[in-house]
RNA sequence: GGGGUGGUAGUUAAGUCGGUUAUAACGCCGGCCUGUCACGCCGGAGGCCGCGGGUUCGAGUCCCGUCCACCCCGCCA
């Protein structure tokens, strides 16, 4: 048995040794990243999560002569027999074997390299051990090699050996530490809340957990600690935070996983701006800790800009606009209505629907929008077609009308050119600020679809123009608060209102009288914090006044009994002496993704699920034995 | 629930108009090599072309179905 581990403790990690360590005898443990056998001398790149050190198995160093000739003395504990044995092992070694070496740090002399941080030195091996052999991995453990995601997820433990992923998870650790330090320093208490909670309808679909002790009944996995953190405020804990797992049984996306982590925060005796200042401070601390970046240089006031929800939707068609570039939308709806469609049949139809009262003019359920692709983008016609092709992924998308502006202001390459009146064309050119060579893209119809299409177009054009990279931050950080969205959503079909966020969000003070007269115009103290086009957090100031609460329920058509059934415990709590309170939750995974420049959420989660919410590593979910279901009094119909 | 892209050797990819023995790089195995660092040189093995059906004299290639992964819409307050 070798002396490693019990007697010979690890003295350094593989990314640590520098020129200052020359002459020291060290012990390193790690994985064989690569092996280069020169017949005599064998080089091994030894890897752990801190980096790579080149270790050298040289039979010439098994004799005393070379040591004394080159280094003037023998290293301590020098045993020629062990050194020779080590060289024999090196000839057997293969990638991903786990080994330990004891050796002397020496200068690489003329063979220094800057490719690795330890490139000034190498370790001449005096003694080695093979802790474990390894099967040849199904893919190379390397950052540059692109491998099918399916295989990476199946062998996730190997994928996680890649330096990039290790670095990302280390970054995640730093975010967690910075968060705890900062929030604790701000007087927030880290308190835990249940995962097994009561199912409440509405909102995200819950995962259900059968309750064995109460047959036929179910828990839900918490989609967030929302209700509990409000109860903690009622209890007087004043300031709370938690880094907490949340579960939502909804379809995945590049930035959405069925189980994910939130930095959850709630404050008492607070308002919107106080919450903003706290979060800005937290984000500054995280950037400092994880990236060494001082955001004060970008935001000297220490504050992120704010934009009303309405403005964000109007200018960018999104409640989470990417402001690393501008390319604003131009809303032509009013102009088109005024011109009765401007000669374009489709637009005339929309104008007629408003005129006849079929559409409510104050809510604008159908709109006409434009986006100008500047001449400087220099996009060819095939490139424009390519942009349109990407939009076809959107359900309901029927095509993008374009118009290229000629020198005299007329439109070319456009299906609209023939029907548009000169007057409308000039008015649109002026409204868009379009100059010769620019291309105007039009989209019209249902507001939600127009916004989905145009927001995607805006982002695609920016990528095509090189304003932002395909993915990643590109060295730009654009934070934004999107504030005060409508409290209610109006459903054209059922002619009813639904809570846009949740029923416990406080309306903005001056809109409270509108609850009875014009609910569609009631905005609320809700806010999202946006980074580079991703929503990295959202929250609200809560409604703690029972009277206003009742009036909100009235708008929603929630009868007393409904409210009691769903949220009775919270309503009771709010009547028991609830302080004014509000909070926010940051998407910890998204933060980690954006901050580390990762391409998907999966790259910042050690063991992520696939798009279809399965775990390729373990095969979960699986069927269970009928006896297990019987114990729960559950029958599978599949 | 809907749309899109992809699945060929262990990995990444090529494969023309349907035509003979399905290519390449890396990896793997064997041999040589004392200064490489993605070492190099020589040789070798490796394939249910995702799966099932169909058309055809003949299918990796065409058609139908299906599974899996990814991206998007819906959904996610």
XYZ file of C-alpha atoms (C1' of nucleotides) in Angstrom:
715
model
C 0.000 0.000 0.000
C 1.163 3.470 -0.813
C 1.768 6.109 1.807
C -0.485 8.610 0.044
C -3.426 10.184 1.900
C -2.647 8.601 5.300
C 0.980 9.719 5.527
C 1.431 11.985 2.552
C -1.174 14.715 2.742
C -1.997 16.928 -0.202
C 0.119 20.062 0.119
C -1.208 22.042 -2.853
C -3.938 21.999 -5.446
C -3.126 21.678 -9.117
C -3.617 25.335 -9.965
C -1.560 26.798 -7.148
C 2.155 26.273 -7.666
C 4.256 29.206 -8.865
C 7.920 30.068 -9.380
C 8.140 30.963 -5.688
C 7.573 27.321 -4.835
C 10.678 26.103 -6.724
C 12.777 23.697 -4.692
C 9.887 22.591 -2.487
C 8.735 19.009 -2.303
C 4.968 18.873 -2.790
C 2.139 16.346 -2.876
C -0.576 16.715 -5.543
C -3.736 14.681 -6.141
C -5.862 14.842 -9.250
C -7.057 13.470 -12.567
C -4.898 12.754 -15.621
C -5.970 15.382 -18.132
C -3.465 14.304 -20.736
C -0.348 12.168 -21.018
C 2.525 12.649 -23.407
C 4.907 9.701 -23.543
C 8.339 10.326 -25.096
C 9.572 6.831 -24.581
C 11.669 7.845 -21.629
C 10.253 10.985 -20.191
C 6.479 10.989 -19.581
C 4.574 14.241 -19.091
C 1.239 14.181 -17.331
C -1.115 17.147 -17.049
C -2.651 16.710 -13.632
C -6.027 18.393 -13.172
C -8.245 19.308 -10.271
C -10.872 22.026 -9.909
C -8.234 24.711 -9.467
C -6.245 24.058 -12.617
C -3.498 21.987 -14.195
C 0.089 21.215 -13.228
C 2.541 19.438 -15.487
C 4.152 16.552 -13.651
C 7.201 14.838 -15.121
C 8.084 11.168 -14.778
C 11.731 11.072 -15.864
C 13.767 7.875 -15.404
C 16.970 9.924 -15.515
C 15.854 11.538 -12.268
C 15.688 8.112 -10.663
C 19.429 8.400 -10.213
C 21.175 10.763 -7.847
C 23.529 12.212 -10.473
C 21.056 14.394 -12.312
C 19.686 15.825 -9.086
C 23.065 16.859 -7.776
C 24.235 18.076 -11.169
C 21.148 20.131 -11.909
C 19.857 21.176 -8.502
C 22.939 20.869 -6.350
C 21.369 18.471 -3.879
C 19.028 15.524 -3.543
C 15.415 16.219 -2.607
C 14.408 15.087 0.850
C 13.198 11.499 1.155
C 14.769 10.577 -2.184
C 14.409 6.872 -3.026
C 15.547 5.794 -6.530
C 13.399 2.683 -6.318
C 10.177 4.651 -5.762
C 11.046 7.052 -8.582
C 11.541 4.170 -11.011
C 8.299 2.564 -9.895
C 6.503 5.849 -10.516
C 7.831 5.955 -14.060
C 6.460 2.453 -14.606
C 3.051 3.615 -13.436
C 3.169 6.611 -15.760
C 3.530 4.279 -18.731
C 0.242 2.620 -17.748
C -1.696 5.789 -16.989
C -4.626 6.896 -19.138
C -6.848 9.960 -19.197
C -9.141 10.429 -16.194
C -7.202 8.060 -13.973
C -6.971 9.389 -10.449
C -3.420 9.618 -9.191
C -1.256 11.135 -6.488
C 2.335 12.314 -6.819
C 5.073 13.517 -4.528
C 7.716 15.521 -6.274
C 9.932 18.557 -6.369
C 8.849 21.847 -7.921
C 11.397 22.962 -10.492
C 11.559 25.759 -13.018
C 10.606 24.877 -16.566
C 13.620 26.858 -17.748
C 13.228 27.525 -21.465
C 10.025 25.532 -21.666
C 7.748 27.882 -19.772
C 4.199 28.255 -21.067
C 1.489 30.853 -20.524
C -1.287 28.433 -21.468
C -1.758 27.404 -17.867
C -1.377 29.429 -14.682
C 1.300 27.068 -13.375
C 3.259 27.308 -16.642
C 6.464 28.553 -15.017
C 7.048 25.336 -13.135
C 6.706 21.600 -13.281
C 6.892 18.854 -10.698
C 9.550 16.136 -11.026
C 7.942 13.033 -9.587
C 9.751 11.218 -6.775
C 6.911 8.891 -5.880
C 3.433 8.174 -7.240
C 0.307 6.165 -6.701
C -2.682 5.224 -8.823
C -5.783 5.742 -6.697
C -8.118 4.513 -9.385
C -8.220 3.609 -13.047
C -10.954 4.995 -15.262
C -12.857 3.821 -18.285
C -12.214 5.883 -21.370
C -14.756 8.726 -21.133
C -17.418 8.891 -23.876
C -16.412 12.464 -24.604
C -13.320 14.538 -24.096
C -13.145 16.444 -20.804
C -12.408 19.770 -22.430
C -13.989 23.175 -22.810
C -13.714 23.432 -26.584
C -15.263 20.133 -27.550
C -18.955 20.412 -28.312
C -20.826 17.256 -27.390
C -24.463 16.345 -27.754
C -26.361 17.605 -24.726
C -28.042 14.229 -24.317
C -24.741 12.499 -23.646
C -23.446 15.281 -21.464
C -26.522 14.980 -19.254
C -26.321 11.189 -19.113
C -22.739 11.403 -17.867
C -23.181 14.627 -15.981
C -20.474 13.761 -13.426
C -17.959 13.728 -16.278
C -19.362 16.853 -17.901
C -18.948 18.611 -14.569
C -15.212 17.931 -14.696
C -14.885 20.428 -17.537
C -13.086 23.516 -16.278
C -15.754 25.891 -17.556
C -18.541 24.169 -15.636
C -16.405 23.891 -12.534
C -15.671 27.576 -12.744
C -19.370 28.356 -13.147
C -20.346 26.362 -10.091
C -17.591 28.018 -8.098
C -19.023 31.365 -9.222
C -22.393 30.173 -7.972
C -20.856 29.451 -4.601
C -19.505 32.999 -4.511
C -22.933 34.426 -5.323
C -24.411 32.464 -2.439
C -21.738 33.646 -0.030
C -21.989 37.282 -1.134
C -25.770 37.121 -0.780
C -25.646 35.757 2.755
C -23.008 38.240 3.858
C -24.731 41.227 2.350
C -28.305 40.500 3.400
C -27.313 39.403 6.849
C -25.409 42.672 7.113
C -28.586 44.504 6.118
C -30.443 43.030 9.058
C -32.215 40.254 7.153
C -32.731 36.942 8.925
C -32.234 33.724 6.966
C -35.345 31.719 7.795
C -36.668 28.553 6.197
C -40.168 27.856 4.957
C -41.883 24.573 4.027
C -41.562 22.839 0.679
C -44.634 20.702 1.334
C -47.433 23.226 1.209
C -51.121 23.620 0.563
C -52.181 23.537 -3.062
C -53.698 26.816 -4.208
C -55.237 27.107 -7.659
C -54.066 29.769 -10.048
C -50.534 30.637 -10.940
C -47.971 28.043 -11.829
C -48.953 24.384 -11.973
C -47.818 22.608 -8.822
C -46.069 19.312 -8.414
C -48.297 17.204 -6.215
C -47.100 14.964 -3.407
C -49.469 12.320 -2.060
C -49.969 12.474 1.705
C -49.778 8.908 3.008
C -51.022 9.874 6.451
C -54.078 11.581 5.023
C -55.229 9.241 2.332
C -56.528 10.729 -0.876
C -55.054 14.107 -0.038
C -52.050 15.876 -1.481
C -49.400 18.406 -0.688
C -48.061 20.746 -3.321
C -44.361 21.467 -3.699
C -43.945 25.183 -3.052
C -43.744 27.239 -6.234
C -42.308 30.001 -4.033
C -42.298 30.887 -0.323
C -44.588 33.836 -1.088
C -47.332 33.283 1.491
C -45.013 32.135 4.249
C -42.693 35.086 3.967
C -45.658 37.412 4.337
C -46.651 35.496 7.458
C -43.124 35.991 8.807
C -43.624 39.729 8.403
C -46.922 39.478 10.311
C -45.014 37.637 13.028
C -42.612 40.527 13.332
C -39.420 39.137 11.835
C -39.138 42.423 10.020
C -36.548 41.510 7.404
C -36.158 38.057 5.914
C -34.217 36.310 3.202
C -33.737 32.783 2.012
C -31.841 31.059 -0.770
C -34.547 28.590 -1.610
C -35.570 25.927 -4.095
C -38.880 26.485 -5.901
C -40.851 23.990 -7.971
C -43.097 24.633 -10.958
C -44.582 21.960 -13.145
C -44.469 24.081 -16.296
C -42.703 23.654 -19.625
C -39.001 24.431 -19.626
C -37.055 27.017 -21.562
C -33.459 28.028 -21.986
C -33.876 30.090 -18.802
C -36.499 27.980 -17.004
C -36.148 24.711 -15.108
C -38.879 22.888 -13.197
C -36.845 23.200 -10.033
C -34.853 26.348 -9.546
C -33.417 28.603 -6.871
C -34.571 32.005 -5.713
C -32.998 34.592 -3.500
C -36.202 35.394 -1.658
C -36.551 38.615 0.330
C -39.308 40.343 2.298
C -39.184 43.591 4.282
C -41.565 45.232 6.741
C -42.209 48.982 7.045
C -40.890 49.514 3.560
C -41.715 50.938 0.175
C -40.719 50.374 -3.420
C -37.629 52.555 -3.455
C -36.248 51.066 -0.244
C -36.518 47.598 -1.767
C -34.805 48.854 -4.928
C -31.877 50.251 -2.946
C -31.462 46.986 -1.057
C -31.432 44.907 -4.249
C -29.076 47.266 -6.045
C -26.712 46.942 -3.106
C -26.998 43.167 -3.257
C -26.299 43.050 -6.974
C -23.323 45.381 -6.576
C -21.988 43.070 -3.868
C -22.484 39.977 -6.002
C -20.755 41.489 -9.045
C -17.881 42.596 -6.856
C -17.508 39.239 -5.170
C -18.065 36.929 -8.122
C -16.549 38.935 -10.977
C -14.451 41.580 -9.290
C -16.471 44.180 -11.203
C -17.450 47.471 -9.572
C -20.859 48.390 -10.989
C -20.447 51.849 -9.469
C -18.513 52.737 -12.587
C -21.578 51.961 -14.721
C -24.128 53.289 -12.236
C -22.418 56.113 -10.307
C -25.625 56.937 -8.437
C -25.751 53.370 -7.217
C -29.213 53.077 -8.748
C -30.580 51.313 -11.792
C -32.861 53.234 -14.146
C -36.615 52.789 -13.849
C -39.077 52.466 -16.704
C -42.851 52.262 -16.457
C -44.240 48.972 -17.718
C -46.317 50.841 -20.286
C -43.225 52.462 -21.769
C -41.375 49.156 -21.923
C -44.223 47.508 -23.807
C -44.703 50.477 -26.094
C -41.055 51.029 -27.014
C -39.782 47.473 -26.907
C -42.818 45.183 -26.901
C -41.482 43.434 -23.831
C -41.700 43.708 -20.064
C -38.020 42.785 -19.967
C -36.333 44.841 -22.691
C -32.670 44.374 -23.446
C -31.262 47.891 -23.257
C -27.759 47.035 -24.343
C -29.034 48.472 -27.646
C -31.918 50.744 -28.615
C -33.802 49.871 -31.842
C -37.154 51.010 -30.433
C -40.530 50.037 -31.828
C -42.744 52.732 -33.307
C -46.411 52.423 -32.420
C -48.362 53.458 -35.507
C -51.798 52.515 -34.212
C -53.097 56.032 -33.662
C -51.656 57.241 -36.953
C -53.294 54.365 -38.832
C -56.632 54.958 -37.098
C -56.455 58.614 -37.961
C -55.798 57.815 -41.631
C -58.507 55.169 -41.709
C -55.968 52.509 -42.630
C -53.959 54.660 -45.039
C -55.124 52.630 -48.024
C -53.884 49.294 -46.710
C -56.865 46.889 -46.559
C -55.746 45.021 -43.413
C -55.133 48.271 -41.578
C -58.473 49.637 -42.716
C -60.172 46.590 -41.188
C -58.520 47.294 -37.842
C -59.501 50.955 -38.045
C -63.084 49.899 -38.772
C -63.228 47.616 -35.767
C -62.265 50.500 -33.507
C -64.677 52.836 -35.287
C -67.600 50.456 -34.880
C -66.797 49.938 -31.202
C -65.960 46.259 -31.627
C -62.592 47.044 -30.051
C -62.172 49.225 -26.956
C -60.107 52.245 -27.914
C -58.795 52.717 -24.362
C -57.358 49.167 -24.191
C -55.989 48.862 -27.757
C -56.322 45.095 -28.163
C -55.158 45.397 -31.795
C -52.202 47.517 -32.833
C -49.869 48.400 -35.697
C -46.161 48.596 -34.968
C -43.006 49.270 -36.921
C -39.330 48.692 -36.401
C -36.650 50.413 -38.449
C -33.626 48.437 -39.525
C -31.088 51.166 -40.199
C -29.373 51.309 -43.579
C -26.103 50.893 -41.694
C -27.111 47.326 -40.857
C -26.638 46.673 -44.563
C -28.793 43.565 -44.567
C -29.259 41.869 -47.923
C -32.643 40.663 -49.048
C -31.805 37.004 -48.240
C -30.682 38.117 -44.792
C -34.009 39.842 -44.262
C -35.782 36.651 -45.361
C -33.642 34.785 -42.850
C -34.786 37.124 -40.066
C -38.378 36.485 -41.015
C -37.765 32.729 -41.006
C -36.833 32.878 -37.330
C -40.149 34.557 -36.559
C -42.078 31.656 -38.071
C -41.419 29.711 -34.872
C -44.016 31.949 -33.258
C -47.495 30.469 -33.322
C -49.917 32.654 -35.220
C -47.189 34.561 -37.094
C -48.355 35.241 -40.642
C -45.541 37.229 -42.135
C -43.651 40.445 -41.840
C -44.483 43.316 -44.170
C -41.374 45.266 -45.109
C -40.636 48.472 -46.932
C -37.269 49.714 -48.099
C -37.032 53.487 -48.211
C -35.871 54.870 -51.557
C -34.070 58.195 -52.057
C -37.364 59.999 -52.715
C -39.019 58.443 -49.668
C -41.046 55.927 -51.675
C -41.237 52.279 -50.664
C -39.679 49.425 -52.589
C -39.537 45.667 -52.044
C -42.842 46.014 -50.250
C -46.283 44.420 -50.548
C -47.689 47.625 -49.069
C -46.161 49.972 -51.637
C -49.077 49.745 -54.066
C -51.932 50.263 -51.633
C -50.473 52.775 -49.174
C -51.533 56.378 -49.767
C -48.778 58.930 -50.264
C -49.991 60.836 -47.260
C -49.898 57.799 -44.955
C -46.518 56.730 -46.305
C -44.957 60.117 -45.611
C -46.520 60.217 -42.157
C -45.127 56.758 -41.367
C -41.678 57.661 -42.679
C -41.721 60.716 -40.464
C -43.014 58.841 -37.407
C -40.287 56.205 -37.849
C -37.599 58.754 -38.598
C -36.818 56.540 -41.591
C -34.098 57.633 -43.994
C -33.253 56.339 -47.472
C -31.792 52.841 -47.280
C -33.596 51.996 -44.045
C -35.988 49.075 -43.974
C -39.218 49.428 -42.023
C -40.744 46.199 -40.730
C -44.453 46.188 -39.934
C -46.529 43.953 -37.745
C -50.197 44.391 -36.972
C -53.085 42.578 -35.322
C -53.599 41.269 -31.787
C -51.464 43.237 -29.382
C -49.871 40.222 -27.669
C -48.839 38.609 -30.942
C -47.502 41.877 -32.375
C -45.423 42.373 -29.241
C -44.107 38.809 -29.227
C -43.085 39.060 -32.874
C -41.632 42.550 -32.732
C -39.731 41.947 -29.503
C -38.137 38.877 -31.040
C -37.405 40.800 -34.240
C -35.753 43.592 -32.290
C -33.458 41.160 -30.549
C -32.693 39.196 -33.744
C -31.844 42.374 -35.633
C -29.512 43.461 -32.830
C -27.708 40.134 -33.012
C -27.526 40.300 -36.801
C -26.082 43.813 -36.559
C -23.533 42.665 -33.999
C -24.892 44.999 -31.328
C -25.057 42.050 -28.948
C -23.604 38.547 -29.188
C -25.734 35.470 -29.927
C -25.635 34.694 -26.241
C -23.724 36.001 -23.235
C -23.233 39.525 -21.923
C -20.572 40.625 -24.381
C -19.026 42.713 -21.613
C -22.173 44.842 -21.296
C -24.396 44.981 -18.224
C -27.723 46.691 -18.638
C -29.893 46.719 -15.535
C -33.383 48.138 -15.453
C -36.367 48.334 -13.143
C -39.650 47.874 -14.979
C -42.299 49.299 -12.694
C -46.005 49.766 -12.098
C -47.741 47.394 -14.509
C -51.532 47.095 -14.550
C -52.991 45.254 -11.566
C -55.581 43.464 -13.700
C -55.672 41.762 -17.060
C -58.863 42.143 -19.055
C -60.147 39.064 -20.821
C -61.890 40.088 -24.064
C -63.681 36.751 -24.322
C -65.243 36.511 -20.873
C -65.327 40.271 -20.293
C -63.820 39.734 -16.854
C -60.715 40.843 -15.010
C -58.000 38.578 -13.626
C -55.092 39.420 -11.360
C -52.063 40.084 -13.559
C -49.632 39.244 -10.778
C -51.394 38.113 -7.651
C -54.372 39.357 -5.702
C -52.278 40.717 -2.841
C -50.398 43.400 -4.748
C -51.011 46.977 -3.623
C -52.522 49.348 -6.217
C -50.664 52.629 -6.669
C -52.207 55.104 -4.273
C -53.676 57.541 -6.811
C -55.336 54.666 -8.729
C -57.264 53.230 -5.788
C -60.395 55.305 -6.605
C -60.376 53.700 -10.103
C -60.994 50.242 -8.641
C -64.717 50.772 -8.986
C -64.813 53.054 -12.034
C -62.083 51.798 -14.400
C -60.140 48.769 -13.166
C -58.239 48.413 -16.446
C -56.338 51.607 -15.631
C -55.277 50.579 -12.153
C -51.526 50.092 -11.915
C -49.785 48.524 -8.960
C -46.578 48.552 -6.945
C -45.062 45.660 -8.788
C -41.583 45.664 -10.267
C -39.214 43.464 -12.209
C -35.477 43.853 -12.288
C -34.152 43.150 -15.766
C -30.619 42.380 -16.901
C -29.711 42.209 -20.598
C -33.238 41.218 -21.559
C -33.738 38.603 -18.868
C -36.046 39.033 -15.907
C -33.725 38.321 -13.006
C -36.210 39.183 -10.291
C -39.606 40.489 -9.462
C -41.733 41.465 -6.517
C -44.286 43.819 -5.173
C -45.426 45.915 -2.277
C -48.166 43.848 -0.657
C -51.694 44.819 0.079
C -52.093 44.911 3.840
C -55.284 47.008 4.047
C -58.366 44.736 4.400
C -60.680 47.347 2.915
C -58.706 47.788 -0.308
C -58.177 44.039 -0.389
C -61.938 43.540 -0.448
C -62.340 46.054 -3.255
C -59.706 44.187 -5.306
C -61.551 40.915 -4.709
C -64.738 42.630 -5.881
C -63.115 43.530 -9.203
C -61.926 39.972 -9.602
C -65.373 38.660 -8.797
C -63.954 36.615 -5.959
C -66.718 36.035 -3.464
C -65.925 36.005 0.242
C -66.201 32.268 0.454
C -63.824 31.708 -2.488
C -61.263 33.999 -0.935
C -61.637 32.284 2.438
C -61.228 28.825 0.889
C -58.084 29.746 -0.982
C -56.298 32.215 1.253
C -58.262 32.237 4.512
C -55.179 31.823 6.647
C -53.446 34.761 4.975
C -56.523 37.003 5.213
C -56.824 36.210 8.902
C -53.144 36.919 9.394
C -53.407 40.265 7.581
C -56.184 41.245 10.005
C -54.104 40.332 13.038
C -51.760 43.312 12.910
C -49.816 43.129 9.668
C -47.113 45.706 9.087
C -46.885 47.351 5.670
C -44.550 45.031 3.790
C -43.179 44.103 0.429
C -40.486 42.025 -1.138
C -38.825 40.533 -4.131
C -37.331 37.288 -5.373
C -34.233 37.100 -7.563
C -33.730 34.175 -9.930
C -30.476 32.853 -8.594
C -29.888 30.501 -11.545
C -30.467 33.244 -14.091
C -28.123 35.545 -12.215
C -25.465 32.864 -12.296
C -26.099 32.214 -15.981
C -25.858 35.857 -17.048
C -22.961 36.665 -14.802
C -20.867 33.714 -15.947
C -21.810 34.132 -19.604
C -23.296 30.630 -19.729
C -25.469 29.739 -22.676
C -28.295 28.050 -20.764
C -29.576 27.601 -17.228
C -28.470 23.975 -17.444
C -24.871 25.138 -17.420
C -25.182 26.697 -13.973
C -27.163 23.885 -12.355
C -25.130 20.853 -11.319
C -27.838 18.337 -12.132
C -30.424 19.897 -14.436
C -33.507 18.381 -16.051
C -34.142 18.088 -19.784
C -36.765 20.099 -21.650
C -39.224 17.342 -20.879
C -38.364 17.546 -17.197
C -36.549 14.238 -16.973
C -33.193 13.468 -15.406
C -31.110 11.595 -17.977
C -28.515 10.708 -15.364
C -30.785 8.745 -13.053
C -33.714 8.139 -15.386
C -36.165 9.932 -13.092
C -39.069 10.021 -13.073
C -39.772 6.271 -12.980
C -42.811 4.108 -12.501
C -43.227 2.759 -8.992
C -44.330 -0.584 -7.689
C -48.145 -1.012 -7.528
C -47.828 -1.768 -3.821
C -46.389 1.708 -3.258
C -49.371 3.225 -5.015
C -51.736 0.974 -3.067
C -50.297 2.274 0.180
C -51.144 5.773 -1.013
C -54.555 4.671 -2.302
C -53.587 5.910 -5.751
C -54.318 4.188 -9.045
C -52.357 4.941 -12.200
C -54.469 5.341 -15.313
C -51.562 5.340 -17.755
C -51.117 21.444 -26.929
C -48.494 23.744 -31.495
C -44.091 25.044 -34.659
C -38.776 24.530 -35.835
C -33.700 22.201 -35.840
C -31.017 17.849 -35.100
C -29.958 12.152 -34.285
C -24.406 8.386 -39.344
C -17.884 4.770 -35.487
C -16.638 6.279 -28.449
C -17.052 11.944 -29.881
C -17.688 15.792 -33.689
C -19.037 15.948 -38.507
C -19.193 14.765 -44.418
C -22.121 11.642 -47.348
C -23.929 14.563 -54.604
C -29.509 12.658 -58.601
C -31.574 6.534 -54.680
C -26.449 2.740 -57.095
C -20.658 -1.198 -55.936
C -16.750 -2.046 -49.943
C -20.496 4.398 -45.782
C -15.798 8.802 -45.371
C -12.687 12.225 -42.245
C -10.798 14.303 -37.766
C -10.245 13.467 -32.723
C -10.469 9.480 -29.300
C -9.291 4.100 -28.521
C -5.680 -0.322 -29.118
C -0.457 -1.937 -30.555
C 4.624 -0.351 -31.809
C 8.551 3.551 -31.881
C 10.214 8.053 -29.553
C 13.852 11.946 -23.374
C 11.303 18.347 -23.463
C 6.351 17.702 -24.867
C 2.315 20.701 -23.524
C -4.220 19.241 -28.322
C 3.612 16.027 -28.570
C 5.179 13.440 -33.011
C 5.778 9.063 -36.416
C 4.063 3.948 -38.122
C 0.194 0.306 -37.944
C -4.763 -1.483 -36.362
C -9.658 -2.172 -34.557
C -14.214 0.151 -34.470
C -21.095 1.085 -37.803
C -28.638 -1.975 -36.229
C -26.775 5.264 -40.468
C -32.187 6.735 -33.409
C -36.301 2.951 -33.798
C -40.585 0.644 -36.737
C -43.036 0.224 -41.264
C -43.486 1.412 -46.607
C -41.948 2.597 -51.946
C -37.994 0.394 -55.068
C -34.223 -4.447 -58.586
C -31.674 -1.444 -54.867
C -32.717 3.287 -49.172
C -28.019 6.635 -44.709
C -30.512 9.222 -48.936
C -37.632 9.135 -50.824
C -42.634 8.456 -47.967
C -45.477 7.405 -43.252
C -45.248 6.645 -38.083
C -42.572 6.842 -33.565
C -38.716 7.931 -29.676
C -34.986 11.228 -27.807
C -32.301 16.052 -27.346
C -32.351 21.254 -28.172
C -34.858 26.177 -29.629
C -39.521 28.916 -29.871
C -45.147 29.939 -29.107
C -48.849 28.755 -25.593
C -47.937 28.147 -20.399
C -44.666 30.136 -16.357
C -49.230 35.439 -11.158
